[in-house]
Coordinates of C-alpha atoms in Angstrom, one line a residue:
M1208 CA 138.4 158.1 71.2
S1209 CA 139.3 155.1 69.1
V1210 CA 137.6 154.2 65.8
I1211 CA 135.8 151.3 67.3
E1212 CA 134.4 153.4 70.2
K1213 CA 133.1 156.0 67.7
Q1214 CA 131.6 153.2 65.7
S1215 CA 130.0 151.7 68.8
L1216 CA 128.4 155.1 69.7
K1217 CA 127.1 155.4 66.2
Y1218 CA 125.3 152.1 66.5
K1219 CA 124.4 152.4 70.2
P1220 CA 121.0 150.7 70.3
K1221 CA 117.9 151.9 72.0
Q1222 CA 116.5 150.1 75.1
S1223 CA 114.0 148.1 72.9
S1224 CA 116.6 147.1 70.4
K1225 CA 118.9 146.0 73.2
K1226 CA 116.3 143.4 74.1
V1227 CA 116.0 142.3 70.5
Q1228 CA 119.8 142.1 70.3
F1229 CA 120.0 140.1 73.4
L1230 CA 117.3 137.6 72.3
L1231 CA 118.7 137.2 68.8
S1232 CA 122.2 136.6 70.2
I1233 CA 120.8 133.7 72.2
F1234 CA 118.3 132.2 69.9
L1235 CA 120.0 132.4 66.5
P1236 CA 122.8 130.0 67.6
I1237 CA 120.3 127.8 69.3
I1238 CA 118.1 127.7 66.2
V1239 CA 121.1 126.7 64.1
F1240 CA 122.1 124.0 66.6
I1241 CA 118.5 122.6 66.8
S1242 CA 118.3 122.6 63.0
V1243 CA 121.5 120.7 62.6
V1244 CA 120.7 118.1 65.3
T1245 CA 117.1 117.7 64.0
I1246 CA 118.2 117.1 60.4
F1247 CA 121.5 115.2 60.9
G1248 CA 121.6 114.1 64.5
I1249 CA 124.9 114.2 66.4
H1250 CA 127.8 111.8 66.6
Y1251 CA 131.3 111.4 67.9
R1252 CA 134.0 112.4 65.3
T1253 CA 136.5 110.1 67.0
N1254 CA 136.3 107.3 69.5
D1255 CA 138.4 109.5 71.9
D1256 CA 135.3 111.5 72.8
A1257 CA 133.2 108.3 73.2
T1258 CA 135.8 106.9 75.5
L1259 CA 136.0 110.1 77.5
A1260 CA 132.2 110.2 77.8
N1261 CA 132.2 106.5 78.9
I1262 CA 134.9 107.2 81.6
A1263 CA 132.9 110.2 82.9
A1264 CA 129.7 108.0 83.0
G1265 CA 131.4 105.3 85.0
A1266 CA 131.6 102.6 82.4
Y1267 CA 135.2 101.9 83.4
G1268 CA 134.5 102.2 87.1
T1269 CA 134.4 105.2 89.5
N1270 CA 136.8 107.9 90.5
L1271 CA 138.9 107.5 87.3
R1272 CA 141.0 110.2 85.6
M1273 CA 139.7 111.7 82.4
I1274 CA 143.2 111.4 81.1
Y1275 CA 143.1 114.1 78.3
I1276 CA 140.6 116.2 80.1
N1277 CA 141.9 118.2 83.1
V1278 CA 141.0 116.7 86.5
V1279 CA 139.5 120.1 87.6
F1280 CA 137.0 119.9 84.7
S1281 CA 136.2 116.4 85.7
A1282 CA 135.5 117.6 89.2
I1283 CA 133.2 120.3 87.8
M1284 CA 131.3 117.7 85.8
R1285 CA 130.9 115.3 88.8
P1286 CA 127.9 117.1 90.5
F1287 CA 125.9 117.0 87.3
Y1288 CA 126.2 113.2 87.1
L1289 CA 124.9 113.1 90.7
L1290 CA 121.8 115.0 89.6
F1291 CA 120.6 112.5 87.0
S1292 CA 122.1 110.1 84.5
A1293 CA 122.9 111.9 81.2
N1294 CA 125.9 112.4 78.9
W1295 CA 127.1 115.5 80.7
Y1296 CA 130.5 115.3 79.1
V1297 CA 128.7 116.3 75.8
I1298 CA 125.9 118.4 77.2
L1299 CA 128.2 120.7 79.1
Q1300 CA 130.5 121.2 76.1
I1301 CA 127.5 122.0 73.9
I1302 CA 126.2 124.5 76.4
L1303 CA 129.6 126.2 76.6
M1304 CA 129.8 126.3 72.8
L1305 CA 126.4 127.9 72.5
I1306 CA 127.2 130.4 75.2
S1307 CA 130.5 131.3 73.4
I1308 CA 128.8 131.7 70.0
S1309 CA 126.0 133.8 71.5
I1310 CA 128.7 136.1 73.0
L1311 CA 130.2 136.5 69.5
F1312 CA 126.8 137.3 68.0
H1313 CA 126.2 139.9 70.8
L1314 CA 129.6 141.4 70.3
F1315 CA 129.1 141.7 66.5
M1316 CA 125.7 143.3 67.0
E1317 CA 127.0 145.7 69.6
K1318 CA 129.7 146.9 67.2
L1319 CA 127.7 147.0 64.0
G1320 CA 124.1 147.1 64.8
V1321 CA 121.6 144.3 65.1
Q1322 CA 121.1 143.5 61.4
K1323 CA 124.7 143.6 60.2
G1324 CA 126.0 141.9 63.4
A1325 CA 123.5 139.1 63.1
L1326 CA 124.3 138.6 59.4
I1327 CA 128.0 138.4 60.0
G1328 CA 127.4 136.0 62.9
L1329 CA 125.4 133.8 60.6
C1330 CA 128.0 134.0 57.9
L1331 CA 130.5 132.7 60.4
L1332 CA 128.3 130.0 62.1
I1333 CA 126.3 128.4 59.3
P1334 CA 129.2 127.1 57.2
F1335 CA 130.8 125.7 60.4
A1336 CA 127.6 124.4 61.9
T1337 CA 127.6 120.7 60.9
Y1338 CA 131.4 120.5 61.7
L1339 CA 130.8 121.8 65.2
F1340 CA 127.5 120.3 66.2
Y1341 CA 126.9 117.2 64.2
S1342 CA 130.5 116.0 64.2
F1343 CA 131.2 116.4 67.9
Q1344 CA 134.9 116.5 68.9
Y1345 CA 136.4 118.1 72.0
T1346 CA 139.3 119.8 70.2
K1347 CA 136.8 121.7 68.1
T1348 CA 134.7 122.5 71.1
G1349 CA 137.7 123.8 73.1
S1350 CA 138.7 126.0 70.1
V1351 CA 135.3 127.7 70.0
I1352 CA 135.3 128.4 73.7
I1353 CA 138.9 129.6 73.9
A1354 CA 138.6 131.8 70.8
T1355 CA 135.6 133.6 72.4
G1356 CA 137.3 134.0 75.7
L1357 CA 140.4 135.5 74.0
I1358 CA 138.2 137.9 72.0
L1359 CA 136.5 139.1 75.2
I1360 CA 139.9 139.7 76.8
I1361 CA 141.2 141.5 73.7
D1362 CA 138.1 143.7 73.4
N1363 CA 138.3 144.7 77.0
L1364 CA 142.1 144.8 77.3
G1365 CA 143.1 147.5 79.8
K1366 CA 139.6 147.6 81.4
K1367 CA 138.5 146.1 84.7
N1368 CA 135.0 144.7 84.1
K1369 CA 133.0 141.5 84.1
F1370 CA 133.6 140.8 80.5
T1371 CA 137.3 140.5 81.1
W1372 CA 136.7 138.0 83.9
F1373 CA 134.2 136.1 81.8
G1374 CA 136.8 135.9 79.0
I1375 CA 139.3 134.5 81.4
V1376 CA 136.8 131.9 82.7
L1377 CA 136.0 130.8 79.1
C1378 CA 139.7 130.4 78.3
W1379 CA 140.2 128.5 81.5
L1380 CA 137.4 126.1 80.7
G1381 CA 138.5 125.6 77.1
C1382 CA 142.1 124.9 78.0
M1383 CA 141.0 122.3 80.5
L1384 CA 139.2 120.5 77.6
R1385 CA 142.2 120.5 75.3
W1386 CA 145.5 121.8 76.7
E1387 CA 147.3 122.0 73.4
N1388 CA 144.7 124.7 72.3
F1389 CA 146.3 127.0 74.9
F1390 CA 149.4 127.2 72.8
A1391 CA 147.8 127.1 69.3
L1392 CA 145.1 129.7 69.9
G1393 CA 147.1 131.7 72.4
G1394 CA 149.8 132.0 69.8
L1395 CA 147.3 133.1 67.1
S1396 CA 145.9 135.8 69.4
A1397 CA 149.3 137.1 70.6
F1398 CA 149.8 139.7 67.9
L1399 CA 146.2 140.9 68.1
L1400 CA 146.7 141.4 71.8
L1401 CA 150.0 143.2 71.3
S1402 CA 148.6 145.6 68.7
K1403 CA 145.7 146.3 71.1
F1404 CA 148.1 146.7 74.0
L1405 CA 150.3 149.3 72.2
K1406 CA 147.3 151.6 71.8
L1407 CA 146.6 151.8 75.5
D1408 CA 147.6 154.6 77.9
K1409 CA 149.9 153.9 80.8
S1410 CA 147.3 153.1 83.4
S1411 CA 145.4 150.8 81.0
K1412 CA 148.6 149.0 80.1
K1413 CA 149.1 148.3 83.8
Q1414 CA 145.6 146.9 84.0
A1415 CA 146.2 144.8 80.9
I1416 CA 149.3 143.3 82.3
L1417 CA 147.5 142.4 85.5
T1418 CA 144.7 140.8 83.4
M1419 CA 147.3 138.7 81.6
V1420 CA 149.0 137.7 84.8
I1421 CA 145.7 136.5 86.2
F1422 CA 145.0 134.7 82.9
F1423 CA 148.3 132.8 83.0
I1424 CA 148.0 132.0 86.7
A1425 CA 144.5 130.5 86.1
I1426 CA 145.5 128.5 83.1
L1427 CA 148.9 127.3 84.2
G1428 CA 147.8 126.8 87.8
T1429 CA 145.0 124.4 86.7
K1430 CA 147.4 122.5 84.5
A1431 CA 149.8 122.2 87.5
I1432 CA 146.9 120.7 89.6
D1433 CA 146.3 118.2 86.8
V1434 CA 149.9 117.2 86.6
M1435 CA 150.2 116.7 90.4
A1436 CA 147.0 114.6 90.4
Y1437 CA 148.8 112.0 88.3
R1438 CA 152.2 112.3 90.0
I1439 CA 151.0 111.7 93.5
N1440 CA 149.6 108.3 92.5
P1441 CA 152.3 105.8 91.4
D1442 CA 150.1 103.9 89.1
W1443 CA 148.8 107.0 87.3
D1444 CA 152.3 108.5 87.2
F1445 CA 153.6 105.4 85.4
Y1446 CA 150.6 105.5 83.0
V1447 CA 151.5 109.2 82.1
K1448 CA 155.1 108.2 81.3
Y1449 CA 154.0 105.2 79.3
N1450 CA 151.4 107.1 77.5
K1451 CA 153.9 109.8 76.5
A1452 CA 156.2 107.1 75.0
R1453 CA 153.2 105.4 73.3
T1454 CA 151.9 108.7 71.9
Q1455 CA 155.3 109.7 70.5
F1456 CA 155.3 106.4 68.5
S1457 CA 151.7 105.6 67.6
D1458 CA 150.5 109.2 67.1
Y1459 CA 153.5 110.6 65.3
K1460 CA 155.8 107.8 64.0
V1461 CA 153.7 104.8 63.2
Y1462 CA 152.7 106.4 59.8
F1463 CA 156.3 106.2 58.6
L1464 CA 156.6 102.4 59.1
N1465 CA 156.6 100.0 56.1
E1466 CA 156.0 96.3 55.8
V1467 CA 159.6 95.3 56.4
N1468 CA 160.8 95.1 60.0
S1469 CA 163.2 98.1 60.5
F1470 CA 163.8 97.5 64.2
S1471 CA 165.5 94.1 64.1
H1472 CA 168.7 95.8 65.5
L1473 CA 166.6 96.6 68.6
N1474 CA 165.7 92.9 68.9
V1475 CA 162.2 93.5 67.7
S1476 CA 161.0 90.3 66.0
D1477 CA 158.9 90.2 62.9
A1478 CA 155.8 89.1 64.9
E1479 CA 156.3 92.0 67.3
Y1480 CA 156.7 94.4 64.4
K1481 CA 153.4 93.3 62.9
V1482 CA 151.4 94.1 66.1
L1483 CA 153.4 97.3 66.6
N1484 CA 152.4 98.3 63.1
D1485 CA 148.7 97.6 63.8
W1486 CA 148.6 99.5 67.2
D1487 CA 147.8 96.2 69.0
F1488 CA 150.9 96.2 71.2
Y1489 CA 149.5 96.2 74.7
D1490 CA 152.3 94.1 76.3
G1491 CA 154.2 96.0 78.9
E1492 CA 156.8 93.4 79.3
V1493 CA 157.9 93.6 75.7
F1494 CA 157.0 97.2 74.6
T1495 CA 158.4 99.0 77.6
I1496 CA 158.8 102.7 77.9
D1497 CA 162.5 102.4 77.0
L1498 CA 161.8 100.3 73.9
L1499 CA 159.0 102.6 72.6
N1500 CA 161.3 105.6 73.0
Q1501 CA 164.1 103.7 71.2
I1502 CA 161.7 102.8 68.4
S1503 CA 160.5 106.4 68.1
N1504 CA 164.1 107.6 67.9
N1505 CA 164.8 105.2 65.1
V1506 CA 161.9 106.3 63.0
P1507 CA 163.0 109.3 60.9
N1508 CA 161.1 112.5 61.1
K1509 CA 159.7 114.1 58.0
S1510 CA 162.4 116.4 56.8
L1511 CA 161.9 120.2 56.9
K1512 CA 162.1 120.3 53.1
T1513 CA 159.4 117.6 52.8
A1514 CA 157.3 119.4 55.4
L1515 CA 157.6 122.7 53.5
H1516 CA 156.6 120.9 50.2
D1517 CA 153.6 119.2 51.9
T1518 CA 152.6 122.5 53.5
L1519 CA 152.6 124.3 50.2
S1520 CA 150.8 121.5 48.4
R1521 CA 148.1 121.4 51.0
T1522 CA 147.6 125.2 51.3
P1523 CA 145.2 125.5 48.3
A1524 CA 142.9 123.1 50.0
L1525 CA 142.5 125.5 52.9
F1526 CA 140.6 127.9 50.6
H1527 CA 138.0 125.6 49.0
G1528 CA 136.2 122.3 49.2
E1529 CA 134.4 122.6 52.5
S1530 CA 132.0 125.4 53.4
Y1531 CA 133.9 126.7 56.4
R1532 CA 137.0 127.1 54.3
Y1533 CA 135.2 129.7 52.2
V1534 CA 134.7 131.8 55.3
F1535 CA 138.4 131.5 56.0
A1536 CA 139.2 132.5 52.5
I1537 CA 137.0 135.5 52.5
V1538 CA 138.4 136.7 55.9
I1539 CA 142.0 136.2 54.8
I1540 CA 141.6 137.9 51.4
I1541 CA 139.8 141.0 52.8
G1542 CA 142.3 141.2 55.7
I1543 CA 145.3 141.1 53.4
L1544 CA 143.8 143.8 51.1
C1545 CA 142.9 146.0 54.0
A1546 CA 146.0 145.6 56.1
S1547 CA 148.1 148.9 56.4
L1548 CA 151.6 149.5 57.7
N1549 CA 150.8 150.3 61.3
T1550 CA 149.9 148.5 64.5
S1551 CA 146.7 147.1 63.0
Y1552 CA 148.9 145.5 60.3
L1553 CA 150.8 143.9 63.1
G1554 CA 147.6 142.4 64.5
F1555 CA 146.4 140.8 61.3
M1556 CA 149.6 139.8 59.6
G1557 CA 151.0 138.6 62.9
F1558 CA 148.3 136.0 63.6
L1559 CA 148.4 135.0 59.9
L1560 CA 152.1 134.3 60.1
T1561 CA 151.6 132.4 63.4
F1562 CA 149.0 130.2 61.7
A1563 CA 151.4 129.5 58.8
L1564 CA 154.1 128.4 61.3
E1565 CA 151.6 126.2 63.2
F1566 CA 150.3 124.8 59.9
L1567 CA 153.9 123.9 58.9
Y1568 CA 154.6 122.3 62.4
L1569 CA 151.4 120.2 62.3
I1570 CA 152.2 119.0 58.8
W1571 CA 155.7 118.1 59.9
R1572 CA 154.4 116.2 62.9
G1573 CA 151.6 114.5 60.8
R1574 CA 148.9 115.9 63.0
F1575 CA 146.9 118.3 60.9
T1576 CA 143.7 116.4 61.2
D1577 CA 140.3 117.7 60.1
W1578 CA 139.2 118.5 63.6
V1579 CA 142.4 120.5 64.3
E1580 CA 141.8 122.3 61.0
V1581 CA 138.2 123.2 61.9
G1582 CA 139.3 124.5 65.3
L1583 CA 142.1 126.6 63.9
L1584 CA 140.2 128.1 61.0
W1585 CA 137.3 128.9 63.3
A1586 CA 139.7 130.8 65.6
I1587 CA 141.3 132.7 62.7
C1588 CA 137.9 133.6 61.3
V1589 CA 136.8 135.0 64.7
F1590 CA 140.0 136.9 65.2
G1591 CA 139.9 138.2 61.6
I1592 CA 136.3 139.4 61.7
Y1593 CA 137.0 141.1 65.0
W1594 CA 140.1 142.8 63.5
L1595 CA 138.1 144.0 60.6
I1596 CA 135.4 145.4 62.8
D1597 CA 138.0 147.0 65.1
T1598 CA 140.1 148.6 62.5
K1599 CA 138.1 148.8 59.3
P1600 CA 134.4 149.5 60.3
K1601 CA 133.7 151.5 57.2
L1602 CA 134.0 148.3 55.2
L1603 CA 130.9 147.0 56.9
K1604 CA 128.8 150.2 56.3
N1605 CA 126.9 148.7 53.4
K1606 CA 124.7 145.7 54.0
L1607 CA 124.7 144.5 50.4
P1608 CA 128.2 142.9 50.4
I1609 CA 127.3 141.2 53.7
I1610 CA 124.0 139.9 52.3
F1611 CA 125.9 138.7 49.1
A1612 CA 128.5 137.0 51.3
F1613 CA 125.8 135.4 53.4
C1614 CA 124.0 134.0 50.3
F1615 CA 127.3 132.8 48.8
L1616 CA 128.3 131.0 51.9
C1617 CA 124.8 129.4 52.3
I1618 CA 125.1 128.1 48.7
T1619 CA 128.6 126.6 49.4
C1620 CA 127.0 124.7 52.3
I1621 CA 124.7 122.7 49.9
P1622 CA 127.3 120.0 48.8
S1623 CA 128.4 119.5 52.4
I1624 CA 124.8 119.3 53.6
K1625 CA 124.1 116.6 51.1
Q1626 CA 127.2 114.7 52.1
T1627 CA 126.7 115.1 55.8
Y1628 CA 123.1 113.9 55.5
S1629 CA 124.2 110.8 53.7
Q1630 CA 126.8 110.2 56.4
S1631 CA 124.2 110.7 59.2
I1632 CA 122.0 108.0 57.7
D1633 CA 125.0 105.7 57.6
H1634 CA 125.8 106.5 61.3
K1635 CA 122.2 106.0 62.4
T1636 CA 122.2 102.6 60.6
R1637 CA 125.5 101.5 62.1
K1638 CA 124.6 102.6 65.6
H1639 CA 122.6 99.6 66.4
I1640 CA 124.4 96.8 64.5
Y1641 CA 126.6 95.6 67.3
E1642 CA 124.6 96.8 70.3
D1643 CA 123.0 93.5 71.3
E1644 CA 126.3 91.7 70.9
L1645 CA 128.2 94.3 73.0
A1646 CA 125.5 94.2 75.7
K1647 CA 125.8 90.3 75.9
M1648 CA 129.6 90.6 76.1
S1649 CA 129.5 93.2 78.9
E1650 CA 127.0 91.1 80.9
D1651 CA 129.2 88.0 80.6
K1652 CA 131.5 88.9 83.6
Q1653 CA 132.8 85.3 83.8
N1654 CA 134.9 85.9 80.7
L1655 CA 137.4 88.6 79.5
Y1656 CA 137.1 90.0 76.0
I1657 CA 140.2 91.3 74.3
I1658 CA 139.3 93.7 71.5
S1659 CA 141.5 94.9 68.7
V1660 CA 142.0 98.7 68.3
K1661 CA 140.3 98.2 64.9
N1662 CA 137.0 97.6 66.7
L1663 CA 137.2 100.5 69.1
D1664 CA 134.6 102.6 67.3
A1665 CA 131.9 100.0 67.7
L1666 CA 133.0 99.2 71.2
A1667 CA 132.9 102.9 72.4
G1668 CA 129.4 103.3 71.1
Y1669 CA 127.8 105.5 68.5
D1670 CA 124.8 106.7 70.6
I1671 CA 126.0 110.0 71.9
L1672 CA 123.0 110.5 74.2
H1673 CA 123.5 107.2 75.9
P1674 CA 127.0 106.4 77.0
R1675 CA 127.9 102.9 78.3
K1676 CA 126.3 101.9 81.6
D1677 CA 128.2 101.5 84.9
N1678 CA 131.2 99.1 84.7
F1679 CA 130.4 98.2 81.1
F1680 CA 134.1 97.7 80.4
S1681 CA 134.9 95.7 83.6
N1682 CA 135.5 92.6 81.4
I1683 CA 136.3 94.3 78.0
V1684 CA 139.8 95.6 77.1
A1685 CA 141.1 97.0 73.9
C1686 CA 144.5 95.5 73.0
G1687 CA 146.2 98.8 72.4
G1688 CA 145.1 102.4 72.2
W1689 CA 145.6 105.3 74.6
L1690 CA 144.2 103.6 77.7
S1691 CA 147.0 101.1 77.6
Q1692 CA 148.7 100.7 81.0
S1693 CA 146.0 102.8 82.7
P1694 CA 145.4 101.5 86.3
H1695 CA 141.8 100.5 85.7
R1696 CA 142.7 98.4 82.7
N1697 CA 145.5 96.7 84.5
K1698 CA 143.1 95.9 87.3
V1699 CA 140.7 94.3 84.9
L1700 CA 143.4 92.2 83.3
A1701 CA 144.8 91.1 86.6
S1702 CA 141.4 89.9 87.7
Y1703 CA 141.4 87.5 84.7
N1704 CA 145.1 86.5 85.0
A1705 CA 145.8 88.2 81.7
Q1706 CA 148.3 91.0 82.5
R1707 CA 149.9 90.4 79.1
P1708 CA 146.6 90.2 77.2
I1709 CA 147.7 88.3 74.1
V1710 CA 150.2 85.9 75.7
D1711 CA 148.3 85.3 78.9
G1712 CA 145.1 84.8 76.8
V1713 CA 146.6 81.6 75.3
D1714 CA 145.1 78.4 76.7
N1715 CA 143.0 80.6 79.1
P1716 CA 139.4 79.4 79.0
N1717 CA 138.1 82.7 80.1
V1718 CA 139.7 84.9 77.5
Y1719 CA 138.1 85.6 74.1
F1720 CA 139.4 87.8 71.2
S1721 CA 137.7 89.8 68.4
A1722 CA 138.3 89.1 64.7
G1723 CA 140.3 92.3 64.2
N1724 CA 144.0 91.5 63.8
I1725 CA 143.6 88.0 65.3
E1726 CA 146.1 86.4 62.9
N1727 CA 148.8 88.8 63.9
M1728 CA 148.0 88.2 67.6
A1729 CA 148.3 84.5 67.1
E1730 CA 151.7 84.9 65.4
Y1731 CA 152.8 87.2 68.2
A1732 CA 151.8 84.7 70.9
S1733 CA 153.6 81.9 69.0
D1734 CA 156.7 84.1 68.8
Q1735 CA 156.6 84.9 72.6
L1736 CA 155.8 81.3 73.7
G1737 CA 158.1 79.5 71.3
C1738 CA 155.4 77.1 70.1
K1739 CA 152.6 77.1 67.6
V1740 CA 149.5 79.0 68.7
Y1741 CA 146.2 78.2 66.9
I1742 CA 143.0 80.3 66.5
I1743 CA 139.8 78.5 67.4
K1744 CA 136.2 79.8 67.3
T1745 CA 134.5 78.6 70.4
G1746 CA 132.5 81.6 71.7
N1747 CA 128.8 82.3 71.1
I1748 CA 129.3 86.1 70.9
S1749 CA 130.0 86.9 67.3
F1750 CA 131.8 90.1 68.0
A1751 CA 134.6 88.3 69.9
P1752 CA 134.3 84.5 69.4
Y1753 CA 137.9 83.5 69.1
Q1754 CA 140.3 81.8 71.6
L1755 CA 144.0 81.1 71.3
T1756 CA 145.3 77.7 72.1
T1757 CA 148.5 75.6 71.8
T1758 CA 146.5 72.4 71.3
L1759 CA 143.8 72.0 68.7
P1760 CA 140.7 70.1 70.0
K1761 CA 140.2 66.6 68.8

């Protein structure tokens, strides 16, 4: 009998306490969630989620791809939208997140008893709460769901029961939300899985292998469906190829550009370089897939030496500053002190080493954003707490250190609570600033409105409970961004004879531009047409009142 099984028997609850445990595991996360939303509200961390919610709600038309969300998950969401109009994209993710956190609470209470398990669950959740619930972002949501699924699989490895299946389902759903999390969190859990696997007997190892085969078939099979859904449609297939080239440049390489045109040898003019540097380069005739790939290849990567230096310089920040980082610090410090030279050492130090390599890679790629950090640190905290419970249960025998940790973590939340509350007031204020203007713009279907990427946040909408209405964007197009060259955008542009938004918008009486980057757009149009292009303010919608013309009005 393993240490954890003995510990579980020791804390085996009575029938009445089982009900209390079940109710607490459900209601404690819900209470924390309601508290956060009541005090701060909820908002999109990035316009990516707002755009995805708008696609799901039909603001770009019907039967569209969710692009970064697996088509199978889109199909799962569709029946909910048929029931009644709501932001199911957000609602379903919050439900899945609360279910996942409730499972973790239940697991902690099963292993340690109700009081200690609940305290540890709260120590984990409260410092992360505003970063998960108030600042909504699908990468973080996917991390919470996948981490819980992996813990269920690890805890029941070698067993054939409903918990194993539920773990696979959670991982399946989480990976459909954010595919990259499959590699990041799967890698973090690999050594924990291996250390657990090595302790199993022969028959249990066979069952564990079967479980992992089913796991990989489910995850990879769903991804294959998603890939095929794009490839069978020529327009969407082209979009995927274009978006890959655009992402390689705008998400990874644009940060290394300077003010001087470094692509003149690729026949990129100064005017083209300016719009390229500002993300407003939605012109498929100029910035083709081949040219974007050539540009990316001519932008030097951060050297390994620089990446190592940046990684080391940023490492101290992982252990202080934000409340959730203190949880990470506590778990890592205790884990290192308690690790011993056996298979349990492999489990802890293995995922710690994996995180170090992932951290280095993300710094090298320039993609260690705050939402990626929150997702990864949440997963490490979950894996670390489980490892401590599984291998060092005696550490958690005394409630006093846990109570002390809980009080300490709550105190560390105070600065972030104050800052978040201030931010929430600002978001609530900004939420309604442009709404009347945007509504007028969307209703004016006679005209096409070209919006700079700089204006995407206001365009996508701050109101998380009310995504844009049907066909809101049927006459509004952002001049750049990750929807560039998507079929529905191309269709909108074609209907206004503006396939090349900036160039075809010149002397077009039905095309208006927003203020963001308008000077660079005019310079770009002049460069492409070989004549002077002027900016005139003729529209009555202040959000996008400008037109481009080759002839100034008398």
